[in-house]
PDB file of C-alpha atoms and ligand atoms in Angstrom:
ATOM      1  CA  UNK W   1       0.000   0.000   0.000  1.00  0.00           C
ATOM      2  CA  UNK W   2       1.105   3.517  -0.557  1.00  0.00           C
ATOM      3  CA  UNK W   3      -0.096   6.937   0.408  1.00  0.00           C
ATOM      4  CA  UNK W   4      -1.303   9.164  -2.429  1.00  0.00           C
ATOM      5  CA  UNK W   5      -0.899  12.953  -2.681  1.00  0.00           C
ATOM      6  CA  UNK W   6      -4.125  14.851  -1.907  1.00  0.00           C
ATOM      7  CA  UNK W   7      -5.471  17.387  -4.380  1.00  0.00           C
ATOM      8  CA  UNK W   8      -6.369  20.713  -2.767  1.00  0.00           C
ATOM      9  CA  UNK W   9      -8.912  23.259  -3.982  1.00  0.00           C
ATOM     10  CA  UNK W  10      -8.789  24.806  -6.667  1.00  0.00           C
ATOM     11  CA  UNK W  11      -7.320  21.689  -8.412  1.00  0.00           C
ATOM     12  CA  UNK W  12      -9.298  21.126 -11.646  1.00  0.00           C
ATOM     13  CA  UNK W  13      -9.745  17.372 -10.992  1.00  0.00           C
ATOM     14  CA  UNK W  14     -11.992  18.194  -8.018  1.00  0.00           C
ATOM     15  CA  UNK W  15     -14.521  19.680 -10.469  1.00  0.00           C
ATOM     16  CA  UNK W  16     -14.503  16.754 -12.916  1.00  0.00           C
ATOM     17  CA  UNK W  17     -17.012  13.891 -13.077  1.00  0.00           C
ATOM     18  CA  UNK W  18     -15.428  10.496 -12.325  1.00  0.00           C
ATOM     19  CA  UNK W  19     -16.315   7.589 -14.623  1.00  0.00           C
ATOM     20  CA  UNK W  20     -17.678   4.167 -13.590  1.00  0.00           C
ATOM     21  CA  UNK W  21     -15.086   1.389 -13.426  1.00  0.00           C
ATOM     22  CA  UNK W  22     -15.750  -1.503 -15.840  1.00  0.00           C
ATOM     23  CA  UNK W  23     -14.783  -4.022 -13.152  1.00  0.00           C
ATOM     24  CA  UNK W  24     -12.886  -4.152  -9.868  1.00  0.00           C
ATOM     25  CA  UNK W  25      -9.661  -5.610 -11.256  1.00  0.00           C
ATOM     26  CA  UNK W  26      -6.305  -5.860  -9.468  1.00  0.00           C
ATOM     27  CA  UNK W  27      -5.429  -2.269 -10.296  1.00  0.00           C
ATOM     28  CA  UNK W  28      -8.695  -0.888  -8.871  1.00  0.00           C
ATOM     29  CA  UNK W  29      -8.495  -3.123  -5.774  1.00  0.00           C
ATOM     30  CA  UNK W  30      -4.933  -1.896  -5.089  1.00  0.00           C
ATOM     31  CA  UNK W  31      -6.088   1.685  -5.671  1.00  0.00           C
ATOM     32  CA  UNK W  32      -8.884   1.201  -3.099  1.00  0.00           C
ATOM     33  CA  UNK W  33      -6.356   0.108  -0.481  1.00  0.00           C
ATOM     34  CA  UNK W  34      -4.032   3.026  -1.302  1.00  0.00           C
ATOM     35  CA  UNK W  35      -6.993   5.375  -0.930  1.00  0.00           C
ATOM     36  CA  UNK W  36      -7.896   3.872   2.457  1.00  0.00           C
ATOM     37  CA  UNK W  37      -4.312   4.321   3.666  1.00  0.00           C
ATOM     38  CA  UNK W  38      -4.344   7.931   2.430  1.00  0.00           C
ATOM     39  CA  UNK W  39      -7.692   8.534   4.197  1.00  0.00           C
ATOM     40  CA  UNK W  40      -6.387   7.177   7.526  1.00  0.00           C
ATOM     41  CA  UNK W  41      -3.092   9.091   7.312  1.00  0.00           C
ATOM     42  CA  UNK W  42      -5.031  12.297   6.615  1.00  0.00           C
ATOM     43  CA  UNK W  43      -7.419  11.615   9.534  1.00  0.00           C
ATOM     44  CA  UNK W  44     -10.351  11.702   7.118  1.00  0.00           C
ATOM     45  CA  UNK W  45     -13.497   9.616   7.547  1.00  0.00           C
ATOM     46  CA  UNK W  46     -13.949   9.448   3.787  1.00  0.00           C
ATOM     47  CA  UNK W  47     -12.056   9.964   0.546  1.00  0.00           C
ATOM     48  CA  UNK W  48     -13.032  10.083  -3.127  1.00  0.00           C
ATOM     49  CA  UNK W  49     -10.859   9.273  -6.149  1.00  0.00           C
ATOM     50  CA  UNK W  50     -10.894  12.863  -7.472  1.00  0.00           C
ATOM     51  CA  UNK W  51      -9.128  13.927  -4.284  1.00  0.00           C
ATOM     52  CA  UNK W  52      -6.089  11.846  -5.227  1.00  0.00           C
ATOM     53  CA  UNK W  53      -6.189  12.857  -8.891  1.00  0.00           C
ATOM     54  CA  UNK W  54      -8.082   9.867 -10.319  1.00  0.00           C
ATOM     55  CA  UNK W  55     -11.373   9.812 -12.216  1.00  0.00           C
ATOM     56  CA  UNK W  56     -12.295   6.199 -11.409  1.00  0.00           C
ATOM     57  CA  UNK W  57     -15.563   6.127  -9.432  1.00  0.00           C
ATOM     58  CA  UNK W  58     -14.100   4.878  -6.158  1.00  0.00           C
ATOM     59  CA  UNK W  59     -14.661   6.062  -2.566  1.00  0.00           C
ATOM     60  CA  UNK W  60     -13.442   4.862   0.826  1.00  0.00           C
ATOM     61  CA  UNK W  61     -15.264   5.468   4.112  1.00  0.00           C
ATOM     62  CA  UNK W  62     -14.655   4.632   7.782  1.00  0.00           C
ATOM     63  CA  UNK W  63     -16.759   6.433  10.382  1.00  0.00           C
ATOM     64  CA  UNK W  64     -15.916   3.966  13.191  1.00  0.00           C
ATOM     65  CA  UNK W  65     -14.156   5.069  16.385  1.00  0.00           C
ATOM     66  CA  UNK W  66     -11.468   2.393  16.024  1.00  0.00           C
ATOM     67  CA  UNK W  67     -10.313   3.389  12.517  1.00  0.00           C
ATOM     68  CA  UNK W  68      -8.204   0.239  12.407  1.00  0.00           C
ATOM     69  CA  UNK W  69      -9.238  -0.854   8.916  1.00  0.00           C
ATOM     70  CA  UNK W  70     -11.697  -3.485  10.147  1.00  0.00           C
ATOM     71  CA  UNK W  71     -14.761  -1.356   9.320  1.00  0.00           C
ATOM     72  CA  UNK W  72     -13.459   0.263   6.166  1.00  0.00           C
ATOM     73  CA  UNK W  73     -15.815   0.469   3.197  1.00  0.00           C
ATOM     74  CA  UNK W  74     -14.050   0.236  -0.168  1.00  0.00           C
ATOM     75  CA  UNK W  75     -16.625   1.097  -2.822  1.00  0.00           C
ATOM     76  CA  UNK W  76     -16.550   1.306  -6.608  1.00  0.00           C
ATOM     77  CA  UNK W  77     -19.447   2.753  -8.621  1.00  0.00           C
ATOM     78  CA  UNK W  78     -21.357   3.795  -5.474  1.00  0.00           C
ATOM     79  CA  UNK W  79     -24.922   4.778  -6.252  1.00  0.00           C
ATOM     80  CA  UNK W  80     -27.697   6.077  -4.022  1.00  0.00           C
ATOM     81  CA  UNK W  81     -30.871   4.205  -5.016  1.00  0.00           C
ATOM     82  CA  UNK W  82     -33.147   5.741  -2.365  1.00  0.00           C
ATOM     83  CA  UNK W  83     -32.993   8.597   0.089  1.00  0.00           C
ATOM     84  CA  UNK W  84     -35.310   9.536   2.939  1.00  0.00           C
ATOM     85  CA  UNK W  85     -37.533  12.304   1.534  1.00  0.00           C
ATOM     86  CA  UNK W  86     -38.632  13.499   4.975  1.00  0.00           C
ATOM     87  CA  UNK W  87     -35.870  13.467   7.571  1.00  0.00           C
ATOM     88  CA  UNK W  88     -32.583  15.313   7.282  1.00  0.00           C
ATOM     89  CA  UNK W  89     -29.308  15.239   9.182  1.00  0.00           C
ATOM     90  CA  UNK W  90     -26.950  18.154   9.688  1.00  0.00           C
ATOM     91  CA  UNK W  91     -23.232  17.787  10.283  1.00  0.00           C
ATOM     92  CA  UNK W  92     -20.311  20.185  10.482  1.00  0.00           C
ATOM     93  CA  UNK W  93     -18.463  18.978   7.369  1.00  0.00           C
ATOM     94  CA  UNK W  94     -14.834  19.383   6.493  1.00  0.00           C
ATOM     95  CA  UNK W  95     -12.848  17.994   3.559  1.00  0.00           C
ATOM     96  CA  UNK W  96      -9.234  16.900   3.041  1.00  0.00           C
ATOM     97  CA  UNK W  97      -9.266  18.981  -0.170  1.00  0.00           C
ATOM     98  CA  UNK W  98     -10.437  22.136   1.663  1.00  0.00           C
ATOM     99  CA  UNK W  99      -8.163  21.969   4.716  1.00  0.00           C
ATOM    100  CA  UNK W 100      -9.062  23.971   7.800  1.00  0.00           C
ATOM    101  CA  UNK W 101     -12.592  24.916   6.761  1.00  0.00           C
ATOM    102  CA  UNK W 102     -15.826  23.519   8.170  1.00  0.00           C
ATOM    103  CA  UNK W 103     -19.493  24.307   7.654  1.00  0.00           C
ATOM    104  CA  UNK W 104     -22.836  22.790   8.565  1.00  0.00           C
ATOM    105  CA  UNK W 105     -24.379  20.857   5.678  1.00  0.00           C
ATOM    106  CA  UNK W 106     -27.873  19.317   5.717  1.00  0.00           C
ATOM    107  CA  UNK W 107     -28.517  16.132   3.729  1.00  0.00           C
ATOM    108  CA  UNK W 108     -31.068  13.276   3.718  1.00  0.00           C
ATOM    109  CA  UNK W 109     -30.768  11.334   6.989  1.00  0.00           C
ATOM    110  CA  UNK W 110     -31.096   7.868   5.462  1.00  0.00           C
ATOM    111  CA  UNK W 111     -30.001   6.388   2.163  1.00  0.00           C
ATOM    112  CA  UNK W 112     -29.924   3.007   0.461  1.00  0.00           C
ATOM    113  CA  UNK W 113     -27.070   2.446  -1.935  1.00  0.00           C
ATOM    114  CA  UNK W 114     -25.367  -0.104  -4.134  1.00  0.00           C
ATOM    115  CA  UNK W 115     -21.662  -0.495  -4.894  1.00  0.00           C
ATOM    116  CA  UNK W 116     -18.969  -2.990  -5.868  1.00  0.00           C
ATOM    117  CA  UNK W 117     -16.643  -4.044  -3.042  1.00  0.00           C
ATOM    118  CA  UNK W 118     -12.890  -4.707  -3.338  1.00  0.00           C
ATOM    119  CA  UNK W 119     -13.642  -8.248  -4.541  1.00  0.00           C
ATOM    120  CA  UNK W 120     -15.963  -6.908  -7.256  1.00  0.00           C
ATOM    121  CA  UNK W 121     -19.085  -8.200  -5.517  1.00  0.00           C
ATOM    122  CA  UNK W 122     -22.250  -6.120  -5.867  1.00  0.00           C
ATOM    123  CA  UNK W 123     -23.365  -4.991  -2.400  1.00  0.00           C
ATOM    124  CA  UNK W 124     -26.300  -3.092  -0.925  1.00  0.00           C
ATOM    125  CA  UNK W 125     -26.045  -0.862   2.116  1.00  0.00           C
ATOM    126  CA  UNK W 126     -28.484   1.122   4.234  1.00  0.00           C
ATOM    127  CA  UNK W 127     -26.874   4.054   5.977  1.00  0.00           C
ATOM    128  CA  UNK W 128     -28.024   6.794   8.304  1.00  0.00           C
ATOM    129  CA  UNK W 129     -26.683   9.820  10.152  1.00  0.00           C
ATOM    130  CA  UNK W 130     -22.901  10.274   9.905  1.00  0.00           C
ATOM    131  CA  UNK W 131     -22.319   7.260   7.616  1.00  0.00           C
ATOM    132  CA  UNK W 132     -25.054   8.449   5.256  1.00  0.00           C
ATOM    133  CA  UNK W 133     -23.691  12.008   5.378  1.00  0.00           C
ATOM    134  CA  UNK W 134     -20.139  10.879   4.633  1.00  0.00           C
ATOM    135  CA  UNK W 135     -21.162   8.630   1.711  1.00  0.00           C
ATOM    136  CA  UNK W 136     -23.195  11.480   0.188  1.00  0.00           C
ATOM    137  CA  UNK W 137     -20.229  13.865   0.587  1.00  0.00           C
ATOM    138  CA  UNK W 138     -17.931  11.363  -1.185  1.00  0.00           C
ATOM    139  CA  UNK W 139     -20.366  10.630  -4.028  1.00  0.00           C
ATOM    140  CA  UNK W 140     -20.655  14.407  -4.504  1.00  0.00           C
ATOM    141  CA  UNK W 141     -16.868  14.452  -5.063  1.00  0.00           C
ATOM    142  CA  UNK W 142     -17.250  11.853  -7.845  1.00  0.00           C
ATOM    143  CA  UNK W 143     -19.674  14.273  -9.508  1.00  0.00           C
ATOM    144  CA  UNK W 144     -17.317  17.252  -9.133  1.00  0.00           C
ATOM    145  CA  UNK W 145     -19.329  18.698  -6.249  1.00  0.00           C
ATOM    146  CA  UNK W 146     -17.777  20.026  -3.007  1.00  0.00           C
ATOM    147  CA  UNK W 147     -19.476  20.568   0.362  1.00  0.00           C
ATOM    148  CA  UNK W 148     -19.127  24.337  -0.051  1.00  0.00           C
ATOM    149  CA  UNK W 149     -21.520  24.067  -3.025  1.00  0.00           C
ATOM    150  CA  UNK W 150     -24.284  23.249  -0.508  1.00  0.00           C
ATOM    151  CA  UNK W 151     -23.770  26.561   1.322  1.00  0.00           C
ATOM    152  CA  UNK W 152     -25.209  29.971   0.546  1.00  0.00           C
ATOM    153  CA  UNK W 153     -23.191  31.979  -1.975  1.00  0.00           C
ATOM    154  CA  UNK W 154     -22.243  34.359   0.822  1.00  0.00           C
ATOM    155  CA  UNK W 155     -20.762  31.591   2.993  1.00  0.00           C
ATOM    156  CA  UNK W 156     -19.099  29.858   0.042  1.00  0.00           C
ATOM    157  CA  UNK W 157     -17.455  33.062  -1.176  1.00  0.00           C
ATOM    158  CA  UNK W 158     -16.226  33.795   2.333  1.00  0.00           C
ATOM    159  CA  UNK W 159     -14.466  30.407   2.523  1.00  0.00           C
ATOM    160  CA  UNK W 160     -13.074  30.755  -1.028  1.00  0.00           C
ATOM    161  CA  UNK W 161     -11.690  34.213  -0.236  1.00  0.00           C
ATOM    162  CA  UNK W 162     -10.005  32.895   2.916  1.00  0.00           C
ATOM    163  CA  UNK W 163      -8.470  29.977   1.008  1.00  0.00           C
ATOM    164  CA  UNK W 164      -7.209  32.341  -1.694  1.00  0.00           C
ATOM    165  CA  UNK W 165      -5.615  34.541   0.952  1.00  0.00           C
ATOM    166  CA  UNK W 166      -4.018  31.558   2.731  1.00  0.00           C
ATOM    167  CA  UNK W 167      -2.607  30.199  -0.534  1.00  0.00           C
ATOM    168  CA  UNK W 168      -1.199  33.594  -1.516  1.00  0.00           C
ATOM    169  CA  UNK W 169       0.454  33.837   1.885  1.00  0.00           C
ATOM    170  CA  UNK W 170       2.026  30.409   1.352  1.00  0.00           C
ATOM    171  CA  UNK W 171       3.216  31.329  -2.139  1.00  0.00           C
ATOM    172  CA  UNK W 172       4.975  34.384  -0.750  1.00  0.00           C
ATOM    173  CA  UNK W 173       6.724  36.832  -3.056  1.00  0.00           C
ATOM    174  CA  UNK W 174       5.070  39.889  -1.532  1.00  0.00           C
ATOM    175  CA  UNK W 175       7.946  42.371  -1.393  1.00  0.00           C
TER     176      UNK W 175
HETATM  177 NI1   NI F   1     -14.277  15.789   0.885  1.00  0.00          NI
END
């Protein structure tokens, strides 16, 4: 396994739509494990392929307290097939690609989804609360959508301006 470099906003790949994988072959299975390692090292509870510069529809998720790899979800072609139309859940979201910024995002509380696991087996999963929230955040990434897109324009612009300022400060050259 190896850790992959994380793409930070405004990297173009974060705005691209990832494509379904034809099958979970050896390359995709190895990629899933590299993504999981990258997620754990970054202290993230989820990661999407775009965030490591790939456009294969793959996400990894682990919302457990242990974070020891035993509860990791390695998912290719994840698809929400149903979401709760009535109840919502709100969570203070952050993102490894938007470091240091958090905002409350409201999403459907419960979802049902399908995906291919690391062995290529088609699986179904019902998720609620934080797990549901995290999966929806990661599937958004595969569609080029970031959590800041769920905020008001005012809040989004405020975060984008701060990021721009931080990045300029890092770049330096102000003489
Ligand atoms: Ni994210």
